[in-house]
Tab-separated table of C-alpha atoms in Angstrom:
chain	number	residue	atom	x	y	z
A	1265	MET	CA	-13.157	-3.192	-17.714
A	1266	TYR	CA	-9.709	-4.095	-15.539
A	1267	ARG	CA	-8.260	-4.661	-18.842
A	1268	THR	CA	-9.396	-1.125	-20.738
A	1269	ARG	CA	-7.399	0.968	-18.332
A	1270	PHE	CA	-4.468	-1.496	-18.630
A	1271	ALA	CA	-1.985	0.390	-20.782
A	1272	TYR	CA	-2.571	3.535	-18.278
A	1273	VAL	CA	-1.912	1.325	-15.655
A	1274	VAL	CA	1.418	-0.194	-16.629
A	1275	ALA	CA	2.333	3.943	-17.324
A	1276	PHE	CA	0.656	5.655	-13.962
A	1277	ILE	CA	3.134	1.842	-12.688
A	1278	ALA	CA	6.326	4.107	-14.444
A	1279	ALA	CA	5.629	6.529	-12.652
A	1280	LEU	CA	4.459	6.223	-9.357
A	1281	VAL	CA	7.467	4.053	-8.604
A	1282	PRO	CA	10.144	5.963	-8.318
A	1283	LEU	CA	8.765	7.991	-5.576
A	1284	LEU	CA	10.985	5.210	-3.208
A	1285	ALA	CA	13.224	3.278	-6.138
A	1286	ALA	CA	16.523	1.868	-4.278
A	1287	GLY	CA	17.992	5.400	-5.634
A	1288	SER	CA	16.278	7.840	-3.566
A	1289	ALA	CA	17.622	9.145	-0.337
A	1290	TYR	CA	15.745	10.705	2.712
A	1291	GLN	CA	16.969	14.542	3.182
A	1292	GLU	CA	14.789	14.937	6.211
A	1293	LYS	CA	13.677	11.789	8.165
A	1294	TYR	CA	11.189	11.165	11.055
A	1295	LEU	CA	10.113	7.873	12.789
A	1296	LEU	CA	6.348	8.765	13.883
A	1297	SER	CA	3.740	6.888	16.610
A	1298	TYR	CA	0.050	6.308	17.166
A	1299	ALA	CA	-1.335	4.615	19.673
A	1300	LEU	CA	-4.672	3.022	18.693
A	1301	HIS	CA	-7.989	3.369	21.411
A	1302	ASP	CA	-7.333	0.096	21.588
A	1303	GLY	CA	-3.769	0.331	23.314
A	1304	SER	CA	-1.735	-1.006	20.661
A	1305	LEU	CA	1.483	1.476	19.981
A	1306	ILE	CA	2.269	1.765	16.145
A	1307	ASP	CA	5.746	3.076	15.851
A	1308	GLY	CA	8.896	3.150	13.264
A	1309	GLN	CA	6.423	5.063	10.733
A	1310	VAL	CA	8.711	6.530	8.413
A	1311	TYR	CA	7.833	10.124	7.156
A	1312	GLY	CA	10.431	13.005	5.698
A	1313	ARG	CA	11.838	14.166	2.263
A	1314	ILE	CA	13.267	11.856	0.083
A	1315	SER	CA	15.657	13.200	-3.444
A	1316	PRO	CA	15.310	13.109	-6.051
A	1317	GLY	CA	12.260	15.046	-6.421
A	1318	ASN	CA	12.199	17.458	-2.552
A	1319	ARG	CA	9.316	15.329	-2.186
A	1320	TRP	CA	7.460	14.821	1.694
A	1321	VAL	CA	6.178	10.596	2.071
A	1322	LEU	CA	4.666	8.825	4.583
A	1323	HIS	CA	5.379	5.172	4.892
A	1324	VAL	CA	2.583	2.994	6.870
A	1325	ASN	CA	3.753	-0.241	7.637
A	1326	THR	CA	4.108	-2.934	10.584
A	1327	ALA	CA	7.005	-4.340	10.358
A	1328	GLU	CA	8.463	-6.210	12.875
A	1329	ASP	CA	9.385	-3.914	15.235
A	1330	ALA	CA	6.844	-1.637	14.305
A	1331	VAL	CA	4.340	-2.636	17.026
A	1332	ARG	CA	5.331	-1.987	21.115
A	1333	ALA	CA	2.614	-2.335	23.204
A	1334	THR	CA	-0.113	-3.888	21.178
A	1335	ASN	CA	-3.235	-5.508	22.309
A	1336	ILE	CA	-4.148	-7.058	17.984
A	1337	ASP	CA	-3.983	-11.164	18.700
A	1338	GLY	CA	-0.320	-10.361	20.226
A	1339	ARG	CA	0.891	-9.834	16.493
A	1340	SER	CA	1.637	-7.639	14.538
A	1341	ARG	CA	1.257	-6.926	10.989
A	1342	ASN	CA	-2.284	-8.045	11.955
A	1343	LEU	CA	-4.468	-4.983	12.245
A	1344	SER	CA	-7.243	-4.910	10.930
A	1345	ASN	CA	-8.539	-2.144	8.064
A	1346	GLN	CA	-10.253	-0.209	10.227
A	1347	GLN	CA	-7.665	0.636	13.045
A	1348	ALA	CA	-5.620	0.952	9.599
A	1349	GLY	CA	-7.103	3.750	8.779
A	1350	GLU	CA	-7.758	5.267	12.303
A	1351	LEU	CA	-3.329	5.095	11.865
A	1352	VAL	CA	-2.795	6.683	8.824
A	1353	GLU	CA	-6.126	9.501	10.005
A	1354	GLY	CA	-3.206	10.098	13.656
A	1355	LEU	CA	-0.310	9.943	11.433
A	1356	LEU	CA	-1.330	13.160	8.939
A	1357	LEU	CA	-3.472	14.782	12.183
A	1358	GLU	CA	1.086	15.033	13.397
A	1359	ILE	CA	2.253	15.530	10.515
A	1360	LYS	CA	0.046	19.296	10.103
A	1361	LEU	CA	0.674	19.882	13.998
A	1362	LYS	CA	4.053	19.286	13.850
A	1363	HIS	CA	5.222	19.120	10.451
A	1364	ALA	CA	3.145	22.215	8.848
A	1365	ALA	CA	1.409	19.915	6.470
A	1366	LYS	CA	3.736	19.008	4.542
A	1367	LEU	CA	2.961	15.329	2.522
A	1368	ASP	CA	2.916	14.781	-1.275
A	1369	SER	CA	2.532	10.673	-1.129
A	1370	ILE	CA	1.340	7.857	0.856
A	1371	ARG	CA	3.307	4.768	1.118
A	1372	PHE	CA	0.507	1.319	2.618
A	1373	ASP	CA	2.710	-1.468	2.851
A	1374	ALA	CA	-0.448	-4.232	2.468
A	1375	SER	CA	1.031	-6.392	5.146
A	1376	THR	CA	0.165	-3.932	7.818
A	1377	SER	CA	-3.344	-5.091	7.459
A	1378	THR	CA	-4.101	-8.629	6.755
A	1379	ALA	CA	-7.781	-8.349	5.890
A	1380	PHE	CA	-7.023	-6.015	3.367
A	1381	GLN	CA	-5.020	-9.186	1.688
A	1382	GLU	CA	-7.351	-11.426	2.355
A	1383	ASP	CA	-9.552	-8.988	0.889
A	1384	ILE	CA	-7.620	-8.279	-2.368
A	1385	VAL	CA	-6.717	-11.521	-2.867
A	1386	ALA	CA	-10.654	-13.186	-2.865
A	1387	LYS	CA	-11.617	-10.085	-5.550
A	1388	LEU	CA	-8.530	-11.102	-7.847
A	1389	ARG	CA	-9.174	-14.963	-7.373
A	1390	GLN	CA	-13.180	-12.909	-9.299
A	1391	ALA	CA	-10.952	-11.390	-11.810
A	1392	PRO	CA	-11.223	-12.276	-15.166
A	1393	VAL	CA	-8.440	-13.292	-15.674
A	1394	PRO	CA	-7.673	-16.038	-18.165
A	1395	GLY	CA	-6.765	-19.473	-16.215
A	1396	SER	CA	-3.568	-20.188	-19.418
A	1397	LEU	CA	-1.373	-16.463	-18.084
A	1398	LYS	CA	2.125	-17.648	-17.185
A	1399	VAL	CA	2.322	-15.593	-14.087
A	1400	GLN	CA	6.309	-15.010	-14.097
A	1401	ALA	CA	8.125	-12.496	-11.488
A	1402	LYS	CA	7.059	-9.002	-12.040
A	1403	SER	CA	3.038	-10.018	-14.000
A	1404	LYS	CA	2.270	-6.611	-16.092
A	1405	GLU	CA	-1.350	-7.957	-15.685
A	1406	ILE	CA	-1.634	-9.368	-12.425
A	1407	THR	CA	-0.743	-6.395	-11.853
A	1408	ALA	CA	-2.779	-4.412	-13.365
A	1409	LEU	CA	-5.644	-5.827	-11.723
A	1410	LEU	CA	-4.447	-6.300	-9.249
A	1411	GLU	CA	-3.873	-2.053	-8.926
A	1412	SER	CA	-8.335	-1.747	-10.035
A	1413	ILE	CA	-9.227	-3.786	-7.489
A	1414	ILE	CA	-6.728	-1.442	-4.531
A	1415	ARG	CA	-8.288	1.504	-6.043
A	1416	GLU	CA	-11.754	0.882	-5.441
A	1417	SER	CA	-10.758	-1.187	-1.852
A	1418	ASP	CA	-12.795	0.324	1.651
A	1419	LEU	CA	-9.283	1.151	2.908
A	1420	ALA	CA	-7.539	2.953	0.043
A	1421	THR	CA	-11.525	4.945	-0.189
A	1422	ALA	CA	-10.782	5.620	3.483
A	1423	ILE	CA	-7.320	7.077	2.981
A	1424	CYS	CA	-8.415	9.191	0.343
A	1425	SER	CA	-11.482	10.512	2.688
A	1426	LYS	CA	-7.830	11.690	5.127
A	1427	VAL	CA	-6.010	13.205	3.769
A	1428	GLY	CA	-8.251	16.886	3.628
A	1429	ILE	CA	-6.238	17.355	7.142
A	1430	VAL	CA	-3.759	18.160	5.616
A	1431	ASP	CA	-5.232	19.699	2.749
A	1432	ALA	CA	-4.756	17.488	0.493
A	1433	ARG	CA	-7.018	15.124	-1.926
A	1434	CYS	CA	-6.735	12.227	-4.437
A	1435	SER	CA	-9.001	10.287	-5.742
A	1436	ALA	CA	-9.066	5.717	-7.269
A	1437	ALA	CA	-6.700	7.816	-9.965
A	1438	ASP	CA	-4.122	8.752	-8.022
A	1439	ILE	CA	-3.567	4.937	-6.648
A	1440	GLY	CA	-0.184	2.976	-8.250
A	1441	VAL	CA	1.145	-0.578	-6.832
A	1442	ASN	CA	4.377	-1.898	-7.320
A	1443	PRO	CA	4.667	-4.914	-10.005
A	1444	VAL	CA	3.405	-7.891	-8.337
A	1445	ALA	CA	6.071	-10.768	-7.240
A	1446	PHE	CA	4.678	-14.366	-7.568
A	1447	GLU	CA	6.719	-17.119	-5.141
A	1448	LEU	CA	9.040	-18.065	-5.873
A	1449	GLN	CA	8.292	-21.237	-7.181
A	1450	TYR	CA	5.065	-20.597	-8.081
A	1451	GLN	CA	6.688	-19.144	-11.462
A	1452	GLY	CA	6.174	-20.053	-15.245
A	1453	HIS	CA	2.688	-21.906	-13.531
A	1454	SER	CA	0.070	-20.590	-14.835
A	1455	TRP	CA	-2.420	-18.358	-13.374
A	1456	GLY	CA	-5.818	-21.467	-13.541
A	1457	GLU	CA	-2.924	-23.339	-11.278
A	1458	MET	CA	-1.628	-20.904	-9.350
A	1459	LYS	CA	-5.029	-18.719	-7.960
A	1460	SER	CA	-5.985	-21.788	-5.879
A	1461	GLN	CA	-3.051	-21.774	-3.742
A	1462	PRO	CA	-2.061	-19.116	-0.295
A	1463	LEU	CA	-2.664	-15.767	-0.977
A	1464	ALA	CA	-2.797	-17.164	-5.292
A	1465	GLY	CA	1.081	-17.418	-4.764
A	1466	LEU	CA	1.628	-13.614	-4.319
A	1467	GLN	CA	4.743	-12.156	-2.173
A	1468	LEU	CA	1.485	-9.985	-0.336
A	1469	ASP	CA	4.387	-8.739	2.026
A	1470	SER	CA	6.931	-7.108	-0.921
A	1471	LEU	CA	2.958	-5.533	-2.078
A	1472	SER	CA	3.037	-1.886	-1.510
A	1473	PHE	CA	0.520	0.700	-3.103
A	1474	PHE	CA	1.220	4.496	-3.248
A	1475	VAL	CA	-1.444	7.250	-2.465
A	1476	THR	CA	-0.569	11.158	-4.604
A	1477	LEU	CA	-2.000	14.000	-2.915
A	1478	GLN	CA	-2.803	16.430	-5.472
A	1479	PRO	CA	-3.449	19.998	-3.746
A	1480	ASP	CA	-6.889	20.344	-2.396
C-alpha cells in the first residue's frame, strides 16, 4: 500500500514544503494563545499571511517558551493527542472570530505531542521497509512511508475534522510532511540497524506535517 503511492507522495511534498520555506516571509503576523481545559496556557502560536503566495498559515508548536502556565508534567513539548486536537480547535475558533476565518494551511510540529511521535515511530518500525535500505540525510523512501502513516493517524484525522470551523475541509490527500531527517551519527546505516534505535534515529524535533485547506 505504501509503495504504490510513493511517486505521488514525493511530488506532493515538493509542492507543499515551499509554503514555509526559507524564502517565505510574513506580510502579516500574529501570535495566538489558547488555554487548555486543564489550565495550561499555550502561547506563541504563529498565524499570518506569507509571501510569496499570499497564503494564510497557522503554525502549531510547543517550542521552549510556548507553554507559559502548565499542568503538563511541568514540561513543554508534551501534549497528549487529545490536548493537541483541543489546541488546534481553540486556535481555529480564534481565527474565525478575530480574523474572518482566513486560513489556507496548517503546519503542525511533531514535537508538539510526544504521544504522536511515539505512535508514528511504532508504525514506521512495522512498515515494509527493506532492512538493507541505507538511510541518508533526507530519505525519500522513509518520508513517503511516514507521510502515509501520518495521513492515517488519529491526530491528523482529528485536525481535518475541525477545519470546518473556518469554513474549510481537508482529506488525507491534503496532508504532507517535510522531508525526514536522520540524526547525523546514523546516516549511511541500514534501516535494519536503525529501526531499533531511539525514535528510529529520526530527528523528530524537526519533523512537521502540513494540512492544505480546501474551500468548503
